[in-house]
Tab-separated table of C-alpha atoms in Angstrom:
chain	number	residue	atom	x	y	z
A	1	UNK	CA	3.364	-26.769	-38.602
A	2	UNK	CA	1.672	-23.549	-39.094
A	3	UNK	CA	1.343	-20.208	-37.615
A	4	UNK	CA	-2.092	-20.535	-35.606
A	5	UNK	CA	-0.610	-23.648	-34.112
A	6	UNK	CA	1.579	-21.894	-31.965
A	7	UNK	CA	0.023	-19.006	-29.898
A	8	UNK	CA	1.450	-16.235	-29.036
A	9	UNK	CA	3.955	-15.005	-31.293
A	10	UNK	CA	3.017	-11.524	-30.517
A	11	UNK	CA	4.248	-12.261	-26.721
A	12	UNK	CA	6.681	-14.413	-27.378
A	13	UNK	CA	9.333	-13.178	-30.006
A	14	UNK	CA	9.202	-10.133	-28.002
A	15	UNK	CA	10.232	-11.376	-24.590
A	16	UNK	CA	12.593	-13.732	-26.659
A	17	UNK	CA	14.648	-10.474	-28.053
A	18	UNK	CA	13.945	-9.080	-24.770
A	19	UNK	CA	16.100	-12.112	-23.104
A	20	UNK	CA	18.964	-11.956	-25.775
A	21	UNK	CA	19.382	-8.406	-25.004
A	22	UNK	CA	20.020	-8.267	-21.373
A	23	UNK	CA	22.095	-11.383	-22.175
A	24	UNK	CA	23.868	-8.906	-24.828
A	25	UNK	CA	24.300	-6.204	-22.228
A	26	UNK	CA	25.988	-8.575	-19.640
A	27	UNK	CA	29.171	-7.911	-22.231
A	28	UNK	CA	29.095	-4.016	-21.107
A	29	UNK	CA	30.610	-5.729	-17.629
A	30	UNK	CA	34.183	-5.739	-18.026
A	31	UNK	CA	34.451	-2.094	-19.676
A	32	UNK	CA	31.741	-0.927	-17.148
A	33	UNK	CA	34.191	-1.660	-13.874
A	34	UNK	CA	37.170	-1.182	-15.637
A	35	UNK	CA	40.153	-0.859	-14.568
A	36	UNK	CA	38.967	-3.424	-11.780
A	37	UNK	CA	39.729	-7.049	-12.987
A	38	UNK	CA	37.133	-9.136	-14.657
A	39	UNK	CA	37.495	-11.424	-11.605
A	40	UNK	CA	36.258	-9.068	-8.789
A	41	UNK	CA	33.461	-8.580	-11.399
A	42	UNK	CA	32.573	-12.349	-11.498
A	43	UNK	CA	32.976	-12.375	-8.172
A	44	UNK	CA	30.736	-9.596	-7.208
A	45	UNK	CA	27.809	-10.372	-9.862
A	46	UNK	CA	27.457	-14.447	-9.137
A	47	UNK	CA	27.457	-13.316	-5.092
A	48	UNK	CA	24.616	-11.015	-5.462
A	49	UNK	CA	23.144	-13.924	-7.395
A	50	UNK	CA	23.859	-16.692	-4.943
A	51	UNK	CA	22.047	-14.495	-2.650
A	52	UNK	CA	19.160	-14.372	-4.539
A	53	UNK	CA	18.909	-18.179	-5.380
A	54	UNK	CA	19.334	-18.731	-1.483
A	55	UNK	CA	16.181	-16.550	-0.665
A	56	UNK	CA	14.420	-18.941	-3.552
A	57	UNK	CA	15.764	-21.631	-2.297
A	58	UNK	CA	14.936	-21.316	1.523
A	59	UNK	CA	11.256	-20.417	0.189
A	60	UNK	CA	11.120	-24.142	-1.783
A	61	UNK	CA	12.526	-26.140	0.628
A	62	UNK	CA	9.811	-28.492	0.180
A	63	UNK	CA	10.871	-29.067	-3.949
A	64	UNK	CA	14.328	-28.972	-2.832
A	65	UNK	CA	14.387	-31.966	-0.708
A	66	UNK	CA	12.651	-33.532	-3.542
A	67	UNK	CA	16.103	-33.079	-5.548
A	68	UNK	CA	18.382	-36.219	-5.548
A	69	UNK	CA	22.460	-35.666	-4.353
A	70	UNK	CA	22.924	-36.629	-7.910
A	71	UNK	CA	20.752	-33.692	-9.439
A	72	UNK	CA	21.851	-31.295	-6.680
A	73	UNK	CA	25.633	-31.889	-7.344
A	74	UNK	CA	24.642	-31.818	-11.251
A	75	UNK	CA	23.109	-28.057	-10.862
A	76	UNK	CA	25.859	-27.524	-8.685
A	77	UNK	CA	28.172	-28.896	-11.590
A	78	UNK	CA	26.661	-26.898	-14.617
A	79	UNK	CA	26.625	-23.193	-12.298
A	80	UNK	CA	30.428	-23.518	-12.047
A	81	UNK	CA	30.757	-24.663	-16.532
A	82	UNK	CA	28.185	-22.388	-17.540
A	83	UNK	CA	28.293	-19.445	-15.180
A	84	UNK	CA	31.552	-19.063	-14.352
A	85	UNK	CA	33.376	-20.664	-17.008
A	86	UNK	CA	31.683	-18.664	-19.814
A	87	UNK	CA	30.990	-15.455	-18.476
A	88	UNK	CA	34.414	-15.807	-17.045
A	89	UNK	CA	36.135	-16.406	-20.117
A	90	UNK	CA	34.045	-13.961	-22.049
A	91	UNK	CA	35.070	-11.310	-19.764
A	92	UNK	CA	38.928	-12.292	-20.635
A	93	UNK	CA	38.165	-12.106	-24.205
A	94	UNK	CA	36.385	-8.837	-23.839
A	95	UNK	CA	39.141	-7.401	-21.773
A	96	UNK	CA	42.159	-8.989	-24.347
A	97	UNK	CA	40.018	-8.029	-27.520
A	98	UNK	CA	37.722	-5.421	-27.128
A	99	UNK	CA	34.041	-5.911	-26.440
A	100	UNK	CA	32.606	-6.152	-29.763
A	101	UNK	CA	35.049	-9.297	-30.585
A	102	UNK	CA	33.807	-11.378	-27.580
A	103	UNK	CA	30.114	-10.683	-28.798
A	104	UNK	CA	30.453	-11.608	-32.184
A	105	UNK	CA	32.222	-14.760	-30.896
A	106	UNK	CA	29.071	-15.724	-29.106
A	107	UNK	CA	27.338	-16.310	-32.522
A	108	UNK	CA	29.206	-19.494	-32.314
A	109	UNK	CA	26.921	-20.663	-29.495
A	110	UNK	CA	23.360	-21.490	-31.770
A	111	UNK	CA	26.009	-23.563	-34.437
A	112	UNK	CA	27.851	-25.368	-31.983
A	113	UNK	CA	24.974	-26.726	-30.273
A	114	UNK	CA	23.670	-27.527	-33.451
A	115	UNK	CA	26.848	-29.361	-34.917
A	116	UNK	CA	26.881	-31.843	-31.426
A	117	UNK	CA	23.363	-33.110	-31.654
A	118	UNK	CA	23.809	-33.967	-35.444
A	119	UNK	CA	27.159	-35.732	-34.233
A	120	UNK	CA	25.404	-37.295	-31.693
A	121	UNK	CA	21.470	-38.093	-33.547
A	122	UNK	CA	23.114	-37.727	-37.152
A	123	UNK	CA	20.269	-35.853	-39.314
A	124	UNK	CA	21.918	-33.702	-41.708
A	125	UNK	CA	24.813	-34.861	-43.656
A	126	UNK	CA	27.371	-33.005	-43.222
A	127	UNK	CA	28.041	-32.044	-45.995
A	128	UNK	CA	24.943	-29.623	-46.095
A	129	UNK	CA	27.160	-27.799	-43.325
A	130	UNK	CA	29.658	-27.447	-44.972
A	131	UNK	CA	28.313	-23.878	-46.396
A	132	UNK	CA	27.031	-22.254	-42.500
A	133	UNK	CA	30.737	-22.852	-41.584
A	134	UNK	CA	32.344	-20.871	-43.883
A	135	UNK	CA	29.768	-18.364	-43.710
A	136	UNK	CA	30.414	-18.036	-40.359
A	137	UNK	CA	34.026	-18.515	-40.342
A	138	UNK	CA	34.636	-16.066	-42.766
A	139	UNK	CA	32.090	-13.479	-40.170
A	140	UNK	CA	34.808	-13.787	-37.777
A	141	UNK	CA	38.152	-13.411	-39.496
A	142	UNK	CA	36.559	-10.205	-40.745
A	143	UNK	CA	35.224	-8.951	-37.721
A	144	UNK	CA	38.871	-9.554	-36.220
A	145	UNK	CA	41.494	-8.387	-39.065
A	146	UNK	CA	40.082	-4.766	-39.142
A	147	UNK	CA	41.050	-3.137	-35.827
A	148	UNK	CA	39.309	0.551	-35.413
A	149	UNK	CA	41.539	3.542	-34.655
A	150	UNK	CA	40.890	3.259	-31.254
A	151	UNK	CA	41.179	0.050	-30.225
A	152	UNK	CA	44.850	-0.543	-28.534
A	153	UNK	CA	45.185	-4.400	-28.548
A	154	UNK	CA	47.901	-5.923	-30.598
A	155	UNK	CA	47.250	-8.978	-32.336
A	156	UNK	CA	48.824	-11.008	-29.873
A	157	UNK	CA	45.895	-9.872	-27.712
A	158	UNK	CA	43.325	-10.182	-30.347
A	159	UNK	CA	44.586	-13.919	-30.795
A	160	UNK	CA	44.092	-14.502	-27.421
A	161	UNK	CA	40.760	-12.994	-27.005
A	162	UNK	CA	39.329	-14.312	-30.106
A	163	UNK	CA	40.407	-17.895	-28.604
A	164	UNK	CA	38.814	-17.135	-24.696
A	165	UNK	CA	35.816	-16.307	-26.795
A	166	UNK	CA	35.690	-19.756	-28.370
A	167	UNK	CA	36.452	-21.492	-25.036
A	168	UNK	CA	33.434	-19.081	-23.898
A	169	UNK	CA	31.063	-20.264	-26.834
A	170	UNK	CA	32.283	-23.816	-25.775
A	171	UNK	CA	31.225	-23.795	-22.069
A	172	UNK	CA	28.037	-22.338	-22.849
A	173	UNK	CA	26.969	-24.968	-25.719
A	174	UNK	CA	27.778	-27.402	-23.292
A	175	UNK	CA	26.175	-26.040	-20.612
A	176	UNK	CA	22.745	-25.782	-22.710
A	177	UNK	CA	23.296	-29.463	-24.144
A	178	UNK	CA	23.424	-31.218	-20.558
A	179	UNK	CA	21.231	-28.972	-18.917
A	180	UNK	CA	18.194	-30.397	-21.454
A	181	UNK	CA	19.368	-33.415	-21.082
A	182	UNK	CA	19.203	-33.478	-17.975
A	183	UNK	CA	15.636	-31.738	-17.518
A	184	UNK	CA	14.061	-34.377	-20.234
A	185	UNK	CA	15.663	-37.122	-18.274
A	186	UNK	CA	14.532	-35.883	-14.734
A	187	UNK	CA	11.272	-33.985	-15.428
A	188	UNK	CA	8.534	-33.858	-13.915
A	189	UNK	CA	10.440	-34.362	-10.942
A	190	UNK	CA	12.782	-31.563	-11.097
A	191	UNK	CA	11.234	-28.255	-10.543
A	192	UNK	CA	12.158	-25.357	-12.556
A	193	UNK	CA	12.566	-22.355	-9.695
A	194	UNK	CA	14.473	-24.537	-7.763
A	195	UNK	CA	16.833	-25.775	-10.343
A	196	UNK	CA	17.788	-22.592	-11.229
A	197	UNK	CA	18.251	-21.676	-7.884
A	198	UNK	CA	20.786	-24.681	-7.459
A	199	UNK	CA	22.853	-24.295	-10.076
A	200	UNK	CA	22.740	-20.016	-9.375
A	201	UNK	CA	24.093	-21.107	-5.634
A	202	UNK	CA	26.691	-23.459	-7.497
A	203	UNK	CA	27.803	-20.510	-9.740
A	204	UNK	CA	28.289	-18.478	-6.392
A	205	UNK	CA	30.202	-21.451	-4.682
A	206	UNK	CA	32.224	-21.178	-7.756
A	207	UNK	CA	32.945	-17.786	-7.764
A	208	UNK	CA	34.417	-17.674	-4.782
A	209	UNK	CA	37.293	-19.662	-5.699
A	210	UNK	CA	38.392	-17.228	-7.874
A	211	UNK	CA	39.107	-14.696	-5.058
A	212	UNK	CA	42.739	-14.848	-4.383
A	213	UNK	CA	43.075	-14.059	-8.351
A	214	UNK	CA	41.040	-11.260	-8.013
A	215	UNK	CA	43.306	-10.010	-5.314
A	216	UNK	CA	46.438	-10.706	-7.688
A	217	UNK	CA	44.983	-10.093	-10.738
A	218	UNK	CA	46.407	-6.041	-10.814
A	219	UNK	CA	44.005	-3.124	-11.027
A	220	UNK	CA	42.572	-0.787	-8.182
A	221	UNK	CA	40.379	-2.704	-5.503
A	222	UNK	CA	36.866	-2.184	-5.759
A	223	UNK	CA	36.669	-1.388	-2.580
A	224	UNK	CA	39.410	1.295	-2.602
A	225	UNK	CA	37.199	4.221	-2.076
A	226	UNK	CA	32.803	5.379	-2.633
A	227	UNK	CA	33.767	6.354	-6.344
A	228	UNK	CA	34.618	2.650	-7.736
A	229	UNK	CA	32.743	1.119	-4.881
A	230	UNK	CA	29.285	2.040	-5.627
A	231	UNK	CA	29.541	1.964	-9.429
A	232	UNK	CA	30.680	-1.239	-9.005
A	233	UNK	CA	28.153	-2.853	-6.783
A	234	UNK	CA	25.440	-1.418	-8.615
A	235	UNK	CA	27.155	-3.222	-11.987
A	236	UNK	CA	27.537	-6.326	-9.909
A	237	UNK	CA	23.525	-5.947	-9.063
A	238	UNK	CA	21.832	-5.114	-12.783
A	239	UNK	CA	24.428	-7.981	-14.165
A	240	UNK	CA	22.456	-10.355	-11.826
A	241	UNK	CA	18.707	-8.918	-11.820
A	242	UNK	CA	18.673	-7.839	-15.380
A	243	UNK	CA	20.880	-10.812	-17.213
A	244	UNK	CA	20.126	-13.254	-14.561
A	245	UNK	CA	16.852	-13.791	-13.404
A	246	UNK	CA	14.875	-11.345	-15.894
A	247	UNK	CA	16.549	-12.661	-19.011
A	248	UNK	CA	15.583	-16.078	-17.928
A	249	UNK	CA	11.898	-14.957	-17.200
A	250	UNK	CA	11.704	-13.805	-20.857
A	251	UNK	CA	13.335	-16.601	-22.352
A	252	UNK	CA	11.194	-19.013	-20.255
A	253	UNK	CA	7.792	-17.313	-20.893
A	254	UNK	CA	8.959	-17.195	-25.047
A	255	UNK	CA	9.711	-20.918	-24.972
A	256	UNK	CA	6.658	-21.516	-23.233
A	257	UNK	CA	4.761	-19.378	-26.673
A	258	UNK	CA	6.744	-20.198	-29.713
A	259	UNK	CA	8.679	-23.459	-31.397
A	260	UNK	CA	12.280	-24.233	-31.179
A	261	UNK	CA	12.403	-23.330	-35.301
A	262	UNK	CA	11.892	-19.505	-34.210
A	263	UNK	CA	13.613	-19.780	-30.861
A	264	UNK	CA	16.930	-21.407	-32.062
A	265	UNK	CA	17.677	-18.358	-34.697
A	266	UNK	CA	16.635	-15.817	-31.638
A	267	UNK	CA	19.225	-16.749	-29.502
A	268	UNK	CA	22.065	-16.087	-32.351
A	269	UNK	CA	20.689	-12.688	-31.523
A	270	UNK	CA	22.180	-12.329	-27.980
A	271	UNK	CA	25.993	-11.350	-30.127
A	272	UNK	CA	24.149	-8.715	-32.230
A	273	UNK	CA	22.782	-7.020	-28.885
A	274	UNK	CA	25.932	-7.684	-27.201
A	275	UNK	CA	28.087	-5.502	-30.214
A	276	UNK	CA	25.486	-3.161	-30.490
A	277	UNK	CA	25.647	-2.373	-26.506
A	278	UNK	CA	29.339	-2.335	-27.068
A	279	UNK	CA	29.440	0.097	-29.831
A	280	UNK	CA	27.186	2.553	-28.395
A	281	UNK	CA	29.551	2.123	-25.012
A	282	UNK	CA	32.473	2.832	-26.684
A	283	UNK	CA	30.492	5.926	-29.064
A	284	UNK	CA	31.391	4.626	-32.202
A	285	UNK	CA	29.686	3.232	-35.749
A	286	UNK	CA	30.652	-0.039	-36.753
A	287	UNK	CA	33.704	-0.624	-38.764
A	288	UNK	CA	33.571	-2.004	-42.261
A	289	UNK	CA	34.718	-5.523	-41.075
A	290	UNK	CA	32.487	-5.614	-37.940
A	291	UNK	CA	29.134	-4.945	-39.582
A	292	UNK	CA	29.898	-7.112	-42.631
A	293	UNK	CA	31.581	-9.576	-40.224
A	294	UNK	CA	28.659	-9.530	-38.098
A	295	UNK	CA	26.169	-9.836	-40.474
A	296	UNK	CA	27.925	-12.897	-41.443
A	297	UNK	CA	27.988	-14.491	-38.579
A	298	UNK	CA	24.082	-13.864	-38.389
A	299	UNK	CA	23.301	-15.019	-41.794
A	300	UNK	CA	25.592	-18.719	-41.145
A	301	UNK	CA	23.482	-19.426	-37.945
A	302	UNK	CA	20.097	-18.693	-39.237
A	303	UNK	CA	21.730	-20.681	-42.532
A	304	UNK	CA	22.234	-23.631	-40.257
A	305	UNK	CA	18.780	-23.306	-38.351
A	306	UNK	CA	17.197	-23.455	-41.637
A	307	UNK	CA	18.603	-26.555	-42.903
A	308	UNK	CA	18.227	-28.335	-39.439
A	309	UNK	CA	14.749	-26.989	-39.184
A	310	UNK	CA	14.115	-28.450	-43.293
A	311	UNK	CA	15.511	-31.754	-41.608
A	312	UNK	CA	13.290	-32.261	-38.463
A	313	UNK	CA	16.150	-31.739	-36.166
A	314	UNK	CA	14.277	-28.815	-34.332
A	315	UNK	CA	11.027	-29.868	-33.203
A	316	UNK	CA	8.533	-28.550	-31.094
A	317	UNK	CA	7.421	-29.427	-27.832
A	318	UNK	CA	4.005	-29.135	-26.450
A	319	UNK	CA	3.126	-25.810	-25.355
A	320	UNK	CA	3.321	-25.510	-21.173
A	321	UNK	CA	2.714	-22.329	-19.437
A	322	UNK	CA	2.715	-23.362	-15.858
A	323	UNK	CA	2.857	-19.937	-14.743
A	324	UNK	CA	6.575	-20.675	-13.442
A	325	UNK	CA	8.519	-18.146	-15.278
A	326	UNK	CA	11.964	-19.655	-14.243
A	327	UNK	CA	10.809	-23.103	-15.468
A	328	UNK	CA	13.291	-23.983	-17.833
A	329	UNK	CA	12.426	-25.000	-21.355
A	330	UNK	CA	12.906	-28.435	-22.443
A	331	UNK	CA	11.920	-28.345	-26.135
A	332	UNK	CA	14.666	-28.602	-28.961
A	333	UNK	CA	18.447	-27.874	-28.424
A	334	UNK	CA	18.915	-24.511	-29.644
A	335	UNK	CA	15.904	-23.507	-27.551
A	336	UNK	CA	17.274	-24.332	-24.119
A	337	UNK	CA	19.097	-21.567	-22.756
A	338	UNK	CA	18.691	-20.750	-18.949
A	339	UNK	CA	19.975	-17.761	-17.567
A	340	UNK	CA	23.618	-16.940	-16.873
């Protein structure tokens, strides 16, 4: 493999950091509408997004009845794991812990992924893992056992969050593990625009279920009067433009440009942007244990790409531009990552 051999670099790894850090800035959410509850907030973002995958929808309705009921209730399916579910429960970790603690958990995302296809196509012994782990691990305790001045949660809270970030971490690995599956299995028949606008209309569907917490869940309405009202809807909005449908346009055009070796270390970046957003939110430097604890967690899952890249587990695809930027990528695990 050499550098020639994939085109692009100088387009892709920028629209590939572009991606990771409106995915980072989706973590600004829950402080951003604070003190309305994370649910109104999940709510209010995946509606604005249903609304957009209708429009796309009602424009392909041609590629759209070319979608099985058992691909149509599979989008469906992953929208409600991998929208809901993790933003969902990042937003609950964010709110228990503090923003910088849910972002850092999301470094768990590139590893995870990583340790379920070698259980499942066994390449690297895992042994050789046994190093990224600790690496990581050891990221995380540090990042939560030193608390900043400022920050009010007790640990009971920081437990909590630091294990709604893990669920979060979980429900996004295995949102990006079925989601190629599914894609290499289905494609060419599947098309791209219109599978993300399924499984953005399933996320909506899913969404709404959670109204009757949001009504319970405590906090001022967001509807209570023009000062929360418009601050939120215009939250709910760039959450669903910018770290919806644009991250996935940069994501998609990057995968279309450069390997799954460089993509699957880029997306460990999404938890850098997302503490880095945080930090400048809340007007502070990093502590000692967050920017040791991050770095950490950095150095483990480029650790682990390495080793899996040294043992042919990420391998690239051919290169295919088709011009549709919401075409998801179907190249090696790490690199799969549609939008949330």
């Amino acid at each position: 493999m050499t550098f020639r051999a994939y085109g692009g670099y100088s387009v892709g790894l920028p629209a590939a950091l572009t991606a990771t850090a409106l995915w980072g800035f989706t973590f600004l959410g829950p402080a951003a509408v604070a003190p309305v509850n994370v649910y109104y907030l999940v709510v209010g973002r995946y509606a604005v997004f249903g609304v957009m995958s209708l429009v796309v929808l009602l424009a392909h309705r041609g590629s759209l009845r070319a979608l099985d009921t058992r691909h149509r209730l599979t989008a469906v399916y992953l929208g409600v794991v991998g929208y809901i579910g993790f933003y969902l429960l990042l937003a609950m970790s964010a709110e228990l812990g503090g923003g910088v603690l849910a972002s850092t958990m999301t470094g768990l995302i590139p590893l995870m992924v990583t340790l379920v296809s070698n259980l499942t196509e066994k390449v690297l012994a895992w042994r050789k893992l046994f190093l990224p782990v600790v690496v990581i691990s050891i990221g995380l305790l540090l990042v939560n056992s030193g608390a900043p001045a400022n920050r009010s949660s007790d640990a009971r809270d920081l437990v909590q969050g630091l294990a709604l970030g893990f669920l979060a971490s979980a429900a996004w690995s295995f949102f990006v593990i079925v989601n190629r599956r599914t894609l290499e299995r289905a494609r060419p028949a599947i098309d791209g625009t219109t599978w993300t606008a399924c499984i953005g209309l399933g996320a909506c569907l899913g969404s709404l279920f959670l109204l009757p917490l949001a009504l319970t869940g405590g906090g001022p309405s967001p509807f209570a009067d023009a000062g929360t009202l418009w601050p939120f809807l215009a939250w709910c909005v760039a959450l669903a433009v910018l770290g919806s449908w644009c991250a996935t346009w940069f994501w998609n055009r990057a995968s279309s440009r450069l390997p799954a070796t460089v993509m699957g270390p880029v997306i460990g970046m999404e938890a850098v942007f997302g503490a880095a957003f945080n930090l400048l939110w809340e007007g502070r430097t990093p502590t000692f244990h967050e920017l040791w604890g991050g770095l950490l967690v950095v150095s483990g899952v480029l650790l682990a790409s390495y080793l899996f890249n040294r043992a042919g587990l990420t391998r690239p695809g051919p290169s295919h531009d088709t011009g549709d930027p919401a075409a998801p990528a179907a190249e090696a695990v790490p690199a799969s990552s549609p939008e949330r």
